[in-house]
PDB file of C-alpha atoms in Angstrom:
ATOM      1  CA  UNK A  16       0.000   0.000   0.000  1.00 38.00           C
ATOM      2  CA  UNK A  17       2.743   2.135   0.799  1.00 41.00           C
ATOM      3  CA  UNK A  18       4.259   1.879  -2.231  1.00 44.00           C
ATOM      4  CA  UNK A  19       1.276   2.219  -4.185  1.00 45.00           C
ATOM      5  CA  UNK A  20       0.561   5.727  -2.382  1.00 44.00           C
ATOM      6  CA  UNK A  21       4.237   7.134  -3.560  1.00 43.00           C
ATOM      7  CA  UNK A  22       3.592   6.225  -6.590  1.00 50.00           C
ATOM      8  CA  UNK A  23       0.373   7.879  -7.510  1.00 63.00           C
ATOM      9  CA  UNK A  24       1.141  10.872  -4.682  1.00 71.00           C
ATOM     10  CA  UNK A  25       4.230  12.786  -5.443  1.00 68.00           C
ATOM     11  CA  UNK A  26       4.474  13.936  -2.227  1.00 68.00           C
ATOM     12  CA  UNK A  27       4.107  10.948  -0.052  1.00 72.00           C
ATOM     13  CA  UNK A  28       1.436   9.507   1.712  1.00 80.00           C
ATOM     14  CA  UNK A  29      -2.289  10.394   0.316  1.00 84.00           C
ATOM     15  CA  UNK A  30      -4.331  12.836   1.954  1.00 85.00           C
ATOM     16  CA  UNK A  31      -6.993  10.570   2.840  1.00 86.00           C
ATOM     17  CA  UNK A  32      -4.838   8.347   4.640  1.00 88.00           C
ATOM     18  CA  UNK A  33      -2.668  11.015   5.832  1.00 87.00           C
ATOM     19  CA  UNK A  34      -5.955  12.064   7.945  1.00 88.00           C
ATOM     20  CA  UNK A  35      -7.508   8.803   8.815  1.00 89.00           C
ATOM     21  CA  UNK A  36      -3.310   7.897  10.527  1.00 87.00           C
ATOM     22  CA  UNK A  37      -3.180  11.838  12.050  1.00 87.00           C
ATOM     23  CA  UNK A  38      -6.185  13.510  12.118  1.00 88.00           C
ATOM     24  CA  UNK A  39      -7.403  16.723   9.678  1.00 86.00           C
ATOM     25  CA  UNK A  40      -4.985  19.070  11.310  1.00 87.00           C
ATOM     26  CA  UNK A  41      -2.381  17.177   9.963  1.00 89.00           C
ATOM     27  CA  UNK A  42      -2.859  18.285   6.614  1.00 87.00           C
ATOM     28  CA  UNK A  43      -1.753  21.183   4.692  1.00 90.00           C
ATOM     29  CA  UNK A  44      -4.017  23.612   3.339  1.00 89.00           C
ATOM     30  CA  UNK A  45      -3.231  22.352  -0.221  1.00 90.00           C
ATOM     31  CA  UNK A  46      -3.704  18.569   0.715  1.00 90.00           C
ATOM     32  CA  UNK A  47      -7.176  19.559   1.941  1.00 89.00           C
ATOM     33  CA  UNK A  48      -7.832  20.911  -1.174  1.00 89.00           C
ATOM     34  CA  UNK A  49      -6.857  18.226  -3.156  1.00 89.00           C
ATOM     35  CA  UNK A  50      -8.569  15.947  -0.895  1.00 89.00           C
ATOM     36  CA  UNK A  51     -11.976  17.892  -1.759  1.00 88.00           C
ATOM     37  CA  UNK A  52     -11.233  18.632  -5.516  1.00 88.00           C
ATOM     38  CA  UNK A  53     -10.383  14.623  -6.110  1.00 86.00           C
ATOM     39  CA  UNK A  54      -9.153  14.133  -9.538  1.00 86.00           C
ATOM     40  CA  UNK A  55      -6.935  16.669 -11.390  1.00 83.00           C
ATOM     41  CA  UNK A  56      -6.761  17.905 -15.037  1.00 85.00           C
ATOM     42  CA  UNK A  57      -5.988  15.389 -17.680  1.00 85.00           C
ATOM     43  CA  UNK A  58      -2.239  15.092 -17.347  1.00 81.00           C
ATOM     44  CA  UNK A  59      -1.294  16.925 -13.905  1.00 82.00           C
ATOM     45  CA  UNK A  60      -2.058  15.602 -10.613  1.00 87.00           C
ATOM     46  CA  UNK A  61      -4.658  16.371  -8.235  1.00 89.00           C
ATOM     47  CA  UNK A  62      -2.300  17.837  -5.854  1.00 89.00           C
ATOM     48  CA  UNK A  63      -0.438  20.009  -8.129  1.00 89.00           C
ATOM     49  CA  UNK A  64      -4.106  21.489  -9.580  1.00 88.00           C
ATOM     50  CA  UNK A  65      -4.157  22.117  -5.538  1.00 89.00           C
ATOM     51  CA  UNK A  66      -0.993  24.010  -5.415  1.00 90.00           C
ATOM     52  CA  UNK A  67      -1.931  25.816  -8.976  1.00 90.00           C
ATOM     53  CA  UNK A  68      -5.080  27.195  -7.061  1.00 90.00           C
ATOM     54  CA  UNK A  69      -3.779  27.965  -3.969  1.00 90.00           C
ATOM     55  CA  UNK A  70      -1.287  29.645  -5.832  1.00 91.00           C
ATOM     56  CA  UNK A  71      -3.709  32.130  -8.213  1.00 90.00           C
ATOM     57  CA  UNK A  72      -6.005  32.839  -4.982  1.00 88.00           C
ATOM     58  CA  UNK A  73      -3.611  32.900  -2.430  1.00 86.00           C
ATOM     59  CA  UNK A  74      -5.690  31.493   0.463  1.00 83.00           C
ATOM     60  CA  UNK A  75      -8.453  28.581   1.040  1.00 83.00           C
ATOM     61  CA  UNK A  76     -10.618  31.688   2.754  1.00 80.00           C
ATOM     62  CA  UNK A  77     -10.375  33.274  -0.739  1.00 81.00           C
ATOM     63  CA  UNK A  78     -10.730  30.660  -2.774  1.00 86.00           C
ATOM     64  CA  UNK A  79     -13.812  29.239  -0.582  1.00 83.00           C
ATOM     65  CA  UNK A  80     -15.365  33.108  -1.272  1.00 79.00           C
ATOM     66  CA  UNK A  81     -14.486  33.753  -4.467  1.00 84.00           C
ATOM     67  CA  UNK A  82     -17.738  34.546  -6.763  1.00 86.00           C
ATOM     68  CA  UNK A  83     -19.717  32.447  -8.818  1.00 88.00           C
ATOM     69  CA  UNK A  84     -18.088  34.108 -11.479  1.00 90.00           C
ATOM     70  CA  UNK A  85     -14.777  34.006 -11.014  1.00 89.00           C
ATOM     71  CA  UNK A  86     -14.645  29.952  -9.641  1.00 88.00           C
ATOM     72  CA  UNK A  87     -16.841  28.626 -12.564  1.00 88.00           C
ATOM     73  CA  UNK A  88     -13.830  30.362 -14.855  1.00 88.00           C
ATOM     74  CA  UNK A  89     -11.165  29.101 -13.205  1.00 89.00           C
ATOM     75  CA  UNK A  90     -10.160  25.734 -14.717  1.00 87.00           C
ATOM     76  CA  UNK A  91     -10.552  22.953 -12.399  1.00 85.00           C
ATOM     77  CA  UNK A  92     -13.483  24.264 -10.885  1.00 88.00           C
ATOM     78  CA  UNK A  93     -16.713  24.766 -11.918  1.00 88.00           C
ATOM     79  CA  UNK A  94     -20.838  25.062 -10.866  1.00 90.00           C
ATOM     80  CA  UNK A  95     -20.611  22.000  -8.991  1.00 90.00           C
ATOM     81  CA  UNK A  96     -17.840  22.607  -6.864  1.00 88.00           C
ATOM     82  CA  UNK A  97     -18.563  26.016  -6.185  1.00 88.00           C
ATOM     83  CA  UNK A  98     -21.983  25.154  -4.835  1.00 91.00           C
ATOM     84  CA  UNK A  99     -20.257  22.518  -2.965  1.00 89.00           C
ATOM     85  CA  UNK A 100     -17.837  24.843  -1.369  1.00 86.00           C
ATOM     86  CA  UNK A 101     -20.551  27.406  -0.507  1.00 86.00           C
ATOM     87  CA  UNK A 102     -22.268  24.185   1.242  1.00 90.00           C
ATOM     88  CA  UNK A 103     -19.205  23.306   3.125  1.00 87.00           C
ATOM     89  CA  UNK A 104     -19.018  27.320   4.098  1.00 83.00           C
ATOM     90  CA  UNK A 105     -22.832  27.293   5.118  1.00 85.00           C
ATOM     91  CA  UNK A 106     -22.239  23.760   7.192  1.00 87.00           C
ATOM     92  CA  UNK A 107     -19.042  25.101   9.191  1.00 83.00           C
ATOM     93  CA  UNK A 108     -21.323  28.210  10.039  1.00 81.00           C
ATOM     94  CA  UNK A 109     -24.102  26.483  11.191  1.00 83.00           C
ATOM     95  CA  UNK A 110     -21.902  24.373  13.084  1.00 81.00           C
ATOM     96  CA  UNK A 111     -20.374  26.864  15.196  1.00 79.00           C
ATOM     97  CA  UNK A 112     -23.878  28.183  16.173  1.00 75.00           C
ATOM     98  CA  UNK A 113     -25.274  25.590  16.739  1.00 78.00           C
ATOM     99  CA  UNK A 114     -22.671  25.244  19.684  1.00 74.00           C
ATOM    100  CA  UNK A 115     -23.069  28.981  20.798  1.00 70.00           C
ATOM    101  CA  UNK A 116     -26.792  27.825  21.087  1.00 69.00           C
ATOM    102  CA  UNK A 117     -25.806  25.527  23.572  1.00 75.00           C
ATOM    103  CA  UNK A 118     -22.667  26.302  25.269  1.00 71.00           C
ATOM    104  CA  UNK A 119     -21.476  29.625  27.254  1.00 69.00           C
ATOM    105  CA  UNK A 120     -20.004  32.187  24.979  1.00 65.00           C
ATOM    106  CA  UNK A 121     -17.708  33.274  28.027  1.00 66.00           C
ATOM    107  CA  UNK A 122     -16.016  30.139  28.190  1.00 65.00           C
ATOM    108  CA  UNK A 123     -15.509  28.525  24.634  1.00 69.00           C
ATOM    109  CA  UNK A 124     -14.311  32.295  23.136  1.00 73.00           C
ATOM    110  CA  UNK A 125     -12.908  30.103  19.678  1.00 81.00           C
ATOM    111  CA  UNK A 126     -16.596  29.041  19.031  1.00 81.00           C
ATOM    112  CA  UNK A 127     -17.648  32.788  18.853  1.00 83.00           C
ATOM    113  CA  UNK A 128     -14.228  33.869  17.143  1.00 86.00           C
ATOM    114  CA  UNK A 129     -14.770  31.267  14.144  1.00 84.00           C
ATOM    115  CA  UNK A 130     -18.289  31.478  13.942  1.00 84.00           C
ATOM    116  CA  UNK A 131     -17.652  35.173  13.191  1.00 86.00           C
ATOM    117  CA  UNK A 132     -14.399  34.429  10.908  1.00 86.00           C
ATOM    118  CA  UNK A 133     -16.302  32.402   8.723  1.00 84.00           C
ATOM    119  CA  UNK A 134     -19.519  35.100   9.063  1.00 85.00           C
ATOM    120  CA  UNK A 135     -17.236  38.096   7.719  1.00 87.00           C
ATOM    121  CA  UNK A 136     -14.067  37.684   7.258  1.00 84.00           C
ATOM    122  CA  UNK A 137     -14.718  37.463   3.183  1.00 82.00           C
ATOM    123  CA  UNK A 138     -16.793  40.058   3.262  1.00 86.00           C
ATOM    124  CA  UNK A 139     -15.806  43.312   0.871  1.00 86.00           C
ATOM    125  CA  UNK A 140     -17.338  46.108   2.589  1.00 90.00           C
ATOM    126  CA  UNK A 141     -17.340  46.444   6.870  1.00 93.00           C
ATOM    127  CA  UNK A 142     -20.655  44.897   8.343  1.00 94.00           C
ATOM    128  CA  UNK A 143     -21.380  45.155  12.197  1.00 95.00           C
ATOM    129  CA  UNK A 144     -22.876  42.013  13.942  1.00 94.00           C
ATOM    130  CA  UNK A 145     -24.273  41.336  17.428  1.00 96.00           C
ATOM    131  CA  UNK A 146     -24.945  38.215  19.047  1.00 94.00           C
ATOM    132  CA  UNK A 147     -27.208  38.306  21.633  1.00 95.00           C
ATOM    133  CA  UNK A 148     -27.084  36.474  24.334  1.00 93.00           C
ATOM    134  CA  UNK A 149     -29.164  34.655  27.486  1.00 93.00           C
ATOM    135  CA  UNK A 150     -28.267  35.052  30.817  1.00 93.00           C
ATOM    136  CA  UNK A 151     -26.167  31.442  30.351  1.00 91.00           C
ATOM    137  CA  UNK A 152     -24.194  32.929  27.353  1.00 90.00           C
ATOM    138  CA  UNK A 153     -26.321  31.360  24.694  1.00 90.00           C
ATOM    139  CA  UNK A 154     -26.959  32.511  21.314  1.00 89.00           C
ATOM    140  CA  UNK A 155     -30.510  33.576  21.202  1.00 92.00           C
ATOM    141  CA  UNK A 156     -29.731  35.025  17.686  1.00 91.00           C
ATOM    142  CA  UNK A 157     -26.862  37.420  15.752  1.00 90.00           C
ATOM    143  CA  UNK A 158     -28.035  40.162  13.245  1.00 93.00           C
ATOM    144  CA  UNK A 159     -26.001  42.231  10.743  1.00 93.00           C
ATOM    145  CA  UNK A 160     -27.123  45.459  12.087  1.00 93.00           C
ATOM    146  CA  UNK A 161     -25.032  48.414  10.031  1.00 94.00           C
ATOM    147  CA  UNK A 162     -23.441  48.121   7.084  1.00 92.00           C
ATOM    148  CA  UNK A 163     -20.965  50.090   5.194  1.00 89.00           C
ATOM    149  CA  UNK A 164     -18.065  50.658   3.044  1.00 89.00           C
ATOM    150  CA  UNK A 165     -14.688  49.406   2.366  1.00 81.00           C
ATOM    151  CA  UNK A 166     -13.243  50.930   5.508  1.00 82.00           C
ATOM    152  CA  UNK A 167     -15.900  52.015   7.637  1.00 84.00           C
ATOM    153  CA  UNK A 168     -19.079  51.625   9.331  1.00 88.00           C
ATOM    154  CA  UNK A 169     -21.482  53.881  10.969  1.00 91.00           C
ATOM    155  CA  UNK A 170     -23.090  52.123  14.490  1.00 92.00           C
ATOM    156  CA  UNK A 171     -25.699  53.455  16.622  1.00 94.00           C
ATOM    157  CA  UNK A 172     -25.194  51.871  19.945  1.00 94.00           C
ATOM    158  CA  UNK A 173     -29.491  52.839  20.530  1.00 94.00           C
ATOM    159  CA  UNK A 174     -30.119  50.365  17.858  1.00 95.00           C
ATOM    160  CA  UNK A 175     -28.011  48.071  19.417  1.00 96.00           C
ATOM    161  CA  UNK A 176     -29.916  47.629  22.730  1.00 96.00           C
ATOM    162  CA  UNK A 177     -32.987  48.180  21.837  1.00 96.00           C
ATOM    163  CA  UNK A 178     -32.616  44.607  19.383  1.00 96.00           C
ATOM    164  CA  UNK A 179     -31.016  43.683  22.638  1.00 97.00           C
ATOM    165  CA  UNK A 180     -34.380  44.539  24.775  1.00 96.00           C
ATOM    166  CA  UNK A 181     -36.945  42.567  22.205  1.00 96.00           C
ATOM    167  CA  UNK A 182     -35.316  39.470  22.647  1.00 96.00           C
ATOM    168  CA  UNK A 183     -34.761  39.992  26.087  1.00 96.00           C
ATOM    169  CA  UNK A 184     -31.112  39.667  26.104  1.00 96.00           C
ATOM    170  CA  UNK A 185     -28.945  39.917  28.978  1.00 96.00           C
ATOM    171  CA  UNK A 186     -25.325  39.993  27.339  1.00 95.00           C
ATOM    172  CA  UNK A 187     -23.963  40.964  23.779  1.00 96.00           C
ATOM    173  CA  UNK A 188     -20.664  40.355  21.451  1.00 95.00           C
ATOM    174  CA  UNK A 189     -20.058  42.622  19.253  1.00 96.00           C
ATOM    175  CA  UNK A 190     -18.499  42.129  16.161  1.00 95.00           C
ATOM    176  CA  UNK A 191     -17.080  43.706  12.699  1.00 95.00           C
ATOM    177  CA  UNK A 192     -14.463  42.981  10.051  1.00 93.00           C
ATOM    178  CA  UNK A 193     -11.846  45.003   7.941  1.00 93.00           C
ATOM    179  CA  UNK A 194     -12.004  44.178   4.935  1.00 89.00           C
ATOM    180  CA  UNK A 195      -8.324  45.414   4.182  1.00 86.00           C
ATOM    181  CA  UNK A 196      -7.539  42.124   6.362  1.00 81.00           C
ATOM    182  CA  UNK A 197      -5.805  44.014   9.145  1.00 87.00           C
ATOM    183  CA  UNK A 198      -7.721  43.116  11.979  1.00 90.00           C
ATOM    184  CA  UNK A 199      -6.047  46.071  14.274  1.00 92.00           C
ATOM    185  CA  UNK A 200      -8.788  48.083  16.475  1.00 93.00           C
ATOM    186  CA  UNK A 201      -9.030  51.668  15.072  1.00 92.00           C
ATOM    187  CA  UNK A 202      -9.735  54.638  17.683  1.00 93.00           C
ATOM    188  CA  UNK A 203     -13.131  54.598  16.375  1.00 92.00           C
ATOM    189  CA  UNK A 204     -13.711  50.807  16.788  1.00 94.00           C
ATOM    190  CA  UNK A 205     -12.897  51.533  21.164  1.00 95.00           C
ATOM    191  CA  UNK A 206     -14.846  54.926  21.309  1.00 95.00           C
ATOM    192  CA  UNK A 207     -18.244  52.765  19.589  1.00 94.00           C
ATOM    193  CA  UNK A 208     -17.384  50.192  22.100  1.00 96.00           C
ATOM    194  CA  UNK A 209     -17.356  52.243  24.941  1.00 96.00           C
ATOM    195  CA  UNK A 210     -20.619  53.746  23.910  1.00 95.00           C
ATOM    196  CA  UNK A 211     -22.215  50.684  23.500  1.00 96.00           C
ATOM    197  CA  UNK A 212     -20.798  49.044  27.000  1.00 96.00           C
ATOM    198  CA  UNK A 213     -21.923  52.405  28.912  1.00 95.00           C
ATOM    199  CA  UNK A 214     -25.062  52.560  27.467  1.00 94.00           C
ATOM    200  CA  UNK A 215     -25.637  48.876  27.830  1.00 95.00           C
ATOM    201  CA  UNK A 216     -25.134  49.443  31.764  1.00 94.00           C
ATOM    202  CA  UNK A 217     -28.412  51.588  32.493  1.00 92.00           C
ATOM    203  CA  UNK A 218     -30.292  48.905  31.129  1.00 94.00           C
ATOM    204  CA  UNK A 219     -28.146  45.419  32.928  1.00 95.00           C
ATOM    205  CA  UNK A 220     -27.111  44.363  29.186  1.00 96.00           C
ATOM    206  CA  UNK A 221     -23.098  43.404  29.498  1.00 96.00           C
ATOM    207  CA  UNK A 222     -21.234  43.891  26.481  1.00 96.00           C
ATOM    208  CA  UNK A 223     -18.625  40.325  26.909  1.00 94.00           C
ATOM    209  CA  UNK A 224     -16.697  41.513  23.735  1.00 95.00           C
ATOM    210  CA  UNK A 225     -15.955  42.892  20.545  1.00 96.00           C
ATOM    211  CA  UNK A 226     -14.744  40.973  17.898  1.00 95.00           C
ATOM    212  CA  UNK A 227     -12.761  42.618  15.035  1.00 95.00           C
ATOM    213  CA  UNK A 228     -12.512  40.171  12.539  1.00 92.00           C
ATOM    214  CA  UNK A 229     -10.061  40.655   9.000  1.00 88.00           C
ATOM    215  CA  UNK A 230      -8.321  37.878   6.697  1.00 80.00           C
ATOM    216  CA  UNK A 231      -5.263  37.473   8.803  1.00 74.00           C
ATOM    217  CA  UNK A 232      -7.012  37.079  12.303  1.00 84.00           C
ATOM    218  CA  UNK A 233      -8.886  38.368  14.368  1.00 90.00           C
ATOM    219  CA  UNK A 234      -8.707  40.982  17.868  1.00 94.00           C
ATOM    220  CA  UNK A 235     -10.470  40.355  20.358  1.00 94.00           C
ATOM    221  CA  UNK A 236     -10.652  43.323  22.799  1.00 95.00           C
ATOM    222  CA  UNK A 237     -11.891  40.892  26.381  1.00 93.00           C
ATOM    223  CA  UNK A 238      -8.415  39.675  25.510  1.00 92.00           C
ATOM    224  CA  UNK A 239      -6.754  42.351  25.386  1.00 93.00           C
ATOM    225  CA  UNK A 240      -8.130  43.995  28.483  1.00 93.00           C
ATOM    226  CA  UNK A 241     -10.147  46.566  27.216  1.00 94.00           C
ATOM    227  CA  UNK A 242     -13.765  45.702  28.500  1.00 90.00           C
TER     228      UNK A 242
END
């Protein structure tokens, strides 16, 4: 078998059995790309179609939110796998909430953080989103309240807590991305956040974090000290 797999993977051991021997985090980005693209162009190997693609896109994140457009021209791809990776997309973000439904938001922090990744972190112009919370840290629901452009987004913290007082939460996380992919706090970014957290006090709503979310990570400011 071994042989078989350096044969036919140039590379080594096969992605498939390189996960089922060490788990998914074993693999490269381009392995699990190959793994879900399967066969490769007539005359080049799946794996170096992979490396080709992650090449021209430079990411999975941007090659997983690439247009219609743009995927069903690139060669290799197509309809089929584009609607395939907007289901995987869709699946990993209804994962991750389904979780927040059910766990406290306070104490599994990555749950939130890549729910939200995978929310905005493709998106071109900034959008704000709350999730609101119970009083166990549950997702009740999250709602793209303000959006705007490339670099900026206008927020009313009054719009804010009054979604927050029809579903009767009692906590929020706020969160918004930077399309530039720097996910860095502006000034504005902590003066809306302050707003929001003093406002949020008159009426026993806690604000557990904001979440600034870009390409290359994300900030969160509970970690940093700033709430």
């Amino acid at each position: 078998m071994a042989k078989r797999n350096k044969k036919e993977w140039p590379y080594g051991l096969a992605p498939r059995e390189k996960l089922t021997l060490l788990g998914p985090s074993a693999l490269s980005d381009t392995e699990l790309l190959a793994l879900f693209l399967r066969t490769g162009l007539p005359g080049s190997h799946v794996i170096h179609l992979a490396e080709q693609l992650m090449a021209r896109f430079g990411s999975l994140d941007k090659l997983m939110s690439a247009d219609c457009k743009t995927l069903c021209a690139t060669k290799g791809l197509g309809p089929s796998k584009y609607t395939q990776l907007q289901a995987i997309r869709e699946m990993a973000q209804r994962y991750y909430g389904s979780h927040l439904m059910r766990e406290d938001a306070m104490t599994s922090p990555n749950i939130a953080q890549n729910y939200l990744q995978i929310m905005l972190a493709h998106r071109e112009r900034e959008v704000f989103v709350v999730l609101f919370l119970n009083n166990q840290h549950h997702l009740i629901k999250h709602m793209e309240l303000f959006h705007g452009s490339v670099n900026s987004v206008e927020v009313h913290p009054r719009e804010i807590l009054r979604e927050a007082l029809k579903v009767n939460a009692a906590a929020i996380i706020l969160a918004h991305n930077h399309p530039s992919g720097r996910a860095e706090p502006s000034r504005a970014d902590r003066e809306v956040t302050e707003q929001v957290v003093k406002a949020g006090l008159f009426l026993d709503i806690r604000v557990l974090d904001h979440l600034v979310i870009g390409a290359e990570g994300c900030v969160s400011f509970a970690e940093r000290g700033w709430l």
